[in-house]
Short mmCIF file of C-alpha atoms in Angstrom, two decimals:
data_model
loop_
_atom_site.label_atom_id
_atom_site.label_comp_id
_atom_site.label_asym_id
_atom_site.label_seq_id
_atom_site.Cartn_x
_atom_site.Cartn_y
_atom_site.Cartn_z
CA MET A 1 87.14 104.68 172.05
CA PRO A 2 83.77 104.14 170.27
CA ASP A 3 83.03 101.11 168.32
CA THR A 4 83.54 101.20 164.46
CA PRO A 5 82.04 98.99 161.75
CA PHE A 6 85.42 97.41 161.32
CA SER A 7 86.16 96.51 164.91
CA ALA A 8 82.50 95.35 165.40
CA PHE A 9 82.85 93.05 162.48
CA LEU A 10 86.08 91.63 163.63
CA ARG A 11 84.55 90.98 167.19
CA ALA A 12 81.38 89.47 165.75
CA ARG A 13 83.04 87.07 163.45
CA ARG A 14 85.62 86.08 166.07
CA GLN A 15 82.87 85.24 168.71
CA GLY A 16 80.81 83.39 166.01
CA LEU A 17 83.47 81.10 164.98
CA ASP A 18 83.31 77.50 166.30
CA PRO A 19 86.99 76.64 167.70
CA SER A 20 86.62 73.10 166.13
CA ASP A 21 86.20 74.61 162.82
CA ALA A 22 89.65 76.23 163.12
CA GLY A 23 91.34 73.03 164.34
CA LEU A 24 91.25 74.16 168.01
CA PRO A 25 90.21 72.05 171.00
CA VAL A 26 86.95 72.80 172.67
CA GLY A 27 87.39 72.19 176.40
CA PRO A 28 85.84 73.17 179.65
CA ARG A 29 88.33 76.22 179.99
CA ARG A 30 86.40 78.13 177.34
CA ARG A 31 84.04 80.39 179.04
CA THR A 32 83.21 82.70 176.19
CA PRO A 33 81.99 81.96 172.69
CA GLY A 34 84.11 81.68 169.71
CA LEU A 35 87.93 82.10 169.42
CA ARG A 36 90.14 84.11 171.78
CA ARG A 37 91.92 87.15 170.52
CA GLU A 38 95.25 85.54 170.91
CA GLU A 39 94.15 82.50 168.77
CA VAL A 40 93.07 84.83 166.06
CA ALA A 41 96.36 86.71 166.18
CA VAL A 42 98.58 83.61 166.01
CA ARG A 43 96.60 82.38 162.89
CA ALA A 44 96.92 85.77 161.32
CA GLY A 45 100.55 86.24 162.04
CA ILE A 46 100.25 89.34 164.08
CA SER A 47 100.68 90.23 167.71
CA THR A 48 97.80 89.75 170.15
CA ASP A 49 98.16 93.44 171.42
CA TYR A 50 97.91 94.56 167.82
CA TYR A 51 94.72 92.53 167.00
CA ALA A 52 93.17 93.55 170.37
CA ARG A 53 93.75 97.39 169.34
CA LEU A 54 92.04 96.60 166.03
CA GLU A 55 89.00 95.10 167.77
CA GLN A 56 88.92 97.98 170.19
CA GLY A 57 89.08 100.61 167.43
CA ARG A 58 92.41 101.94 168.85
CA GLN A 59 94.67 100.98 165.79
CA ARG A 60 95.04 102.51 162.39
CA LEU A 61 93.44 100.01 159.87
CA PRO A 62 95.94 97.43 158.51
CA THR A 63 97.40 96.98 155.03
CA GLY A 64 95.94 94.59 152.51
CA PRO A 65 98.10 91.62 153.31
CA VAL A 66 97.45 91.83 157.02
CA LEU A 67 93.63 92.12 156.30
CA ASP A 68 93.91 88.82 154.09
CA GLY A 69 95.72 87.16 157.03
CA ILE A 70 92.94 88.17 159.54
CA ALA A 71 90.36 87.06 156.98
CA ALA A 72 92.02 83.58 156.60
CA ALA A 73 92.36 83.48 160.48
CA LEU A 74 88.56 84.15 160.89
CA LEU A 75 87.74 81.63 158.02
CA LEU A 76 85.82 84.43 156.18
CA THR A 77 84.09 83.56 152.93
CA GLU A 78 85.09 85.53 149.79
CA PRO A 79 82.16 87.94 150.20
CA GLU A 80 83.08 88.47 153.96
CA ARG A 81 86.73 88.94 152.81
CA ASP A 82 85.56 91.64 150.38
CA HIS A 83 83.37 93.13 153.25
CA LEU A 84 86.42 93.35 155.50
CA HIS A 85 88.50 95.23 152.86
CA ARG A 86 85.60 97.66 152.09
CA LEU A 87 85.30 98.44 155.80
CA ALA A 88 89.09 99.20 155.75
CA HIS A 89 88.57 101.27 152.63
CA ARG A 90 91.13 99.19 151.06
CA ARG A 91 88.96 98.48 147.99
CA SER A 92 86.96 100.97 145.94
CA ALA A 93 83.22 101.29 146.28
CA PRO A 94 80.54 102.76 144.19
CA ALA A 95 79.74 106.40 144.46
CA THR A 96 77.32 107.34 147.35
CA ALA A 97 74.76 108.69 144.88
CA ALA A 98 74.77 105.40 143.03
CA VAL A 99 73.99 103.52 146.15
CA ASN A 100 71.43 105.79 147.56
CA GLY A 101 69.49 106.22 144.42
CA PRO A 102 67.66 106.70 141.86
CA ALA A 103 65.01 104.46 142.96
CA THR A 104 63.96 103.76 139.37
CA VAL A 105 63.88 100.66 137.18
CA ASP A 106 65.20 100.62 133.76
CA ALA A 107 63.33 99.37 130.78
CA THR A 108 65.39 96.20 130.39
CA ALA A 109 64.61 95.12 133.92
CA ARG A 110 60.81 95.85 133.35
CA SER A 111 61.01 93.76 130.23
CA LEU A 112 62.43 90.93 132.32
CA LEU A 113 59.55 91.23 134.78
CA ALA A 114 56.96 91.00 131.99
CA ALA A 115 58.75 87.98 130.31
CA LEU A 116 58.56 86.21 133.71
CA ASP A 117 54.81 86.22 133.91
CA ARG A 118 54.44 82.62 135.04
CA SER A 119 56.31 83.21 138.27
CA PRO A 120 56.27 85.95 140.87
CA ALA A 121 59.26 88.29 140.06
CA PHE A 122 60.12 91.80 141.52
CA VAL A 123 62.99 94.25 141.52
CA THR A 124 64.41 95.62 144.76
CA GLY A 125 66.90 98.63 145.41
CA PRO A 126 69.94 98.87 147.68
CA ARG A 127 67.89 98.64 150.87
CA PHE A 128 65.51 96.05 149.42
CA ASP A 129 62.77 98.47 148.87
CA LEU A 130 60.37 96.88 146.34
CA LEU A 131 60.69 99.08 143.14
CA ALA A 132 58.68 97.08 140.46
CA TRP A 133 56.99 93.78 140.29
CA ASN A 134 54.85 91.59 137.87
CA PRO A 135 51.14 90.84 138.41
CA CYS A 136 51.95 87.31 139.87
CA ALA A 137 54.20 88.90 142.46
CA ALA A 138 51.63 91.63 143.13
CA ALA A 139 49.06 88.87 143.97
CA LEU A 140 51.58 86.93 146.11
CA MET A 141 52.43 89.91 148.22
CA ALA A 142 48.83 91.28 148.58
CA ASP A 143 49.60 94.36 146.23
CA PRO A 144 52.56 96.34 147.45
CA ALA A 145 51.24 99.34 145.51
CA SER A 146 48.47 99.73 148.20
CA ARG A 147 50.85 99.67 151.19
CA PRO A 148 52.57 102.55 152.88
CA ALA A 149 55.95 103.39 151.50
CA LEU A 150 57.67 101.92 154.66
CA GLU A 151 55.95 98.61 154.07
CA ARG A 152 57.06 98.29 150.43
CA ASN A 153 60.26 96.64 151.41
CA LEU A 154 61.25 93.02 151.49
CA LEU A 155 63.00 93.10 154.84
CA TRP A 156 59.67 94.46 156.24
CA GLN A 157 57.76 91.60 154.59
CA VAL A 158 59.99 88.85 156.03
CA PHE A 159 60.59 90.31 159.71
CA CYS A 160 57.68 92.71 160.35
CA CYS A 161 54.59 91.62 158.27
CA PRO A 162 52.40 89.41 160.40
CA HIS A 163 52.47 86.70 157.75
CA GLY A 164 56.27 86.94 157.38
CA ALA A 165 57.11 87.23 161.03
CA ALA A 166 55.01 84.04 161.85
CA GLN A 167 57.37 81.93 159.57
CA ARG A 168 60.23 81.16 161.91
CA ALA A 169 62.09 79.19 159.32
CA ASN A 170 62.67 82.57 157.44
CA HIS A 171 64.70 83.71 160.27
CA ALA A 172 67.06 80.96 160.85
CA PRO A 173 70.77 82.03 161.53
CA THR A 174 71.79 80.47 158.21
CA GLY A 175 70.39 79.27 155.07
CA SER A 176 67.08 81.43 155.50
CA ILE A 177 65.88 84.35 153.28
CA GLY A 178 66.17 86.57 156.40
CA ALA A 179 69.79 85.79 157.00
CA ASP A 180 70.41 86.25 153.15
CA LEU A 181 68.73 89.63 153.14
CA VAL A 182 70.55 90.89 156.17
CA ALA A 183 73.82 89.72 155.00
CA GLY A 184 73.05 91.43 151.74
CA LEU A 185 72.14 94.55 153.32
CA ARG A 186 75.49 94.77 155.26
CA ALA A 187 77.37 93.77 151.96
CA GLN A 188 75.80 96.73 150.10
CA HIS A 189 76.59 99.33 152.62
CA ALA A 190 79.84 98.09 154.09
CA ASP A 191 81.56 101.51 153.48
CA ARG A 192 78.47 103.62 154.19
CA PRO A 193 78.41 103.87 158.06
CA ASP A 194 77.02 107.51 157.74
CA ASP A 195 73.98 106.46 155.50
CA ARG A 196 71.23 107.96 157.50
CA GLU A 197 68.47 105.99 155.47
CA LEU A 198 70.17 102.72 156.20
CA THR A 199 70.53 103.58 160.00
CA ALA A 200 66.87 104.48 160.10
CA LEU A 201 65.83 101.24 158.46
CA VAL A 202 68.00 99.21 160.70
CA THR A 203 66.74 100.94 163.79
CA ARG A 204 63.09 100.53 162.67
CA LEU A 205 63.53 96.89 161.70
CA SER A 206 65.55 96.08 164.98
CA ALA A 207 62.76 97.69 167.16
CA ARG A 208 60.03 95.76 165.53
CA SER A 209 61.77 92.48 165.21
CA PRO A 210 64.27 90.80 167.62
CA GLN A 211 64.89 88.32 164.79
CA PHE A 212 66.21 90.89 162.68
CA ALA A 213 68.26 92.47 165.45
CA ALA A 214 69.88 89.13 166.17
CA LEU A 215 70.81 88.51 162.61
CA TRP A 216 72.20 92.11 162.08
CA ALA A 217 74.47 91.49 165.13
CA ARG A 218 76.08 88.50 163.55
CA HIS A 219 77.82 90.79 161.04
CA ARG A 220 77.37 88.38 158.06
CA ALA A 221 78.06 89.96 154.70
CA ALA A 222 77.22 88.48 151.34
CA PRO A 223 75.21 89.26 148.14
CA PRO A 224 71.78 87.62 147.99
CA ARG A 225 71.88 84.53 145.91
CA GLN A 226 69.26 81.71 146.14
CA GLY A 227 67.49 79.93 148.86
CA ARG A 228 63.96 79.09 150.20
CA LEU A 229 60.89 81.11 151.44
CA ALA A 230 58.52 79.62 153.88
CA LEU A 231 54.89 81.04 153.40
CA ARG A 232 51.33 80.38 153.83
CA HIS A 233 49.07 81.53 151.10
CA PRO A 234 45.54 80.53 150.23
CA ALA A 235 46.13 80.40 146.53
CA LEU A 236 49.19 77.97 146.92
CA ASP A 237 49.11 74.33 147.84
CA THR A 238 52.69 74.45 149.14
CA GLY A 239 54.41 75.99 152.16
CA VAL A 240 57.67 76.74 150.61
CA LEU A 241 59.00 78.38 147.41
CA ASP A 242 62.52 78.65 146.13
CA TYR A 243 63.96 81.91 145.10
CA THR A 244 66.80 83.12 142.98
CA ALA A 245 68.25 86.74 143.25
CA LEU A 246 70.06 88.22 140.32
CA ALA A 247 72.26 91.22 140.43
CA LEU A 248 71.13 93.98 137.95
CA PRO A 249 73.37 96.56 136.32
CA ALA A 250 71.98 99.55 138.44
CA SER A 251 73.93 99.69 141.75
CA GLY A 252 72.39 97.63 144.48
CA HIS A 253 69.44 96.51 142.34
CA HIS A 254 68.41 92.82 142.35
CA LEU A 255 65.76 90.82 140.38
CA PHE A 256 64.11 88.22 142.72
CA VAL A 257 62.13 85.35 141.10
CA TYR A 258 60.18 82.85 143.20
CA LEU A 259 59.98 79.25 141.82
CA PRO A 260 58.12 76.02 142.84
CA PRO A 261 60.12 73.83 145.20
CA ALA A 262 62.20 71.00 143.64
CA GLY A 263 59.85 68.34 142.63
CA ARG A 264 56.91 70.93 141.92
CA ARG A 265 58.31 72.54 138.89
CA THR A 266 55.02 72.50 137.11
CA PRO A 267 54.06 75.46 135.04
CA ASP A 268 50.67 75.94 136.59
CA LEU A 269 51.60 76.12 140.41
CA PHE A 270 50.85 79.90 140.42
CA ARG A 271 47.83 79.68 138.26
CA ARG A 272 45.62 80.83 141.23
CA LEU A 273 47.51 83.81 141.71
CA HIS A 274 47.21 85.31 138.39
CA PRO A 275 45.72 84.12 135.09
CA ALA A 276 48.86 84.68 133.17
CA ALA A 277 50.69 82.04 135.14
CA SER A 278 48.76 79.30 133.62
CA ARG A 279 49.39 80.25 130.10
#
């Protein structure tokens, strides 16, 4: 049977789990990465055959308690547990229209951008398209308004833009802005396997960036939070910036704010980006 998002997620998370993290011995007899199916089944309290059929897409999706047992067996985080339930359609999700649009930014979010005039700040939509930004962010990102629509996307900037693609630290499997964004993309579209715009974006990014393709195949799922961006910019005397991502009321929208790294929290770090940053 064809692979499903649910079965692909189970397989990827099982293969990505270190046996030692699950309290299992790591010996020479292990020839494949991750846990064995029977090990996950025992930890989840279900039969190996039943779990195997789930991974192969040959079994009706389980009940909530069984899903929770599988989540515990795979050591899923709370966002990943929620992702598993959404893939199984056991928890409600926002309406399709709310996730896919509109690509507008309300007055409150624009007021936030104006108030955050000393730091680069911008608003992204459900697929991390850049919807609005303040002057400081425009200077940092070389004026997104002047770029083709396909390039006004934070994922494209991190993985496909020559400057972003050159920063390998941004594509690390964990703790990087690239991993954070890819996990966020999966989390926001867990129950939208037929989203053609999402499929087109993933196909386009995978073709341009092996790093994106590798992170997408890990099936991590979690909303973007905070982390660190590596960059090289002629107007900045630092190679890293911290960032924070805040969920906005509009479905799938986030406010990103870049900040000086710890120890550099001076009000004038961004003064050369835009005059307002030095007020």
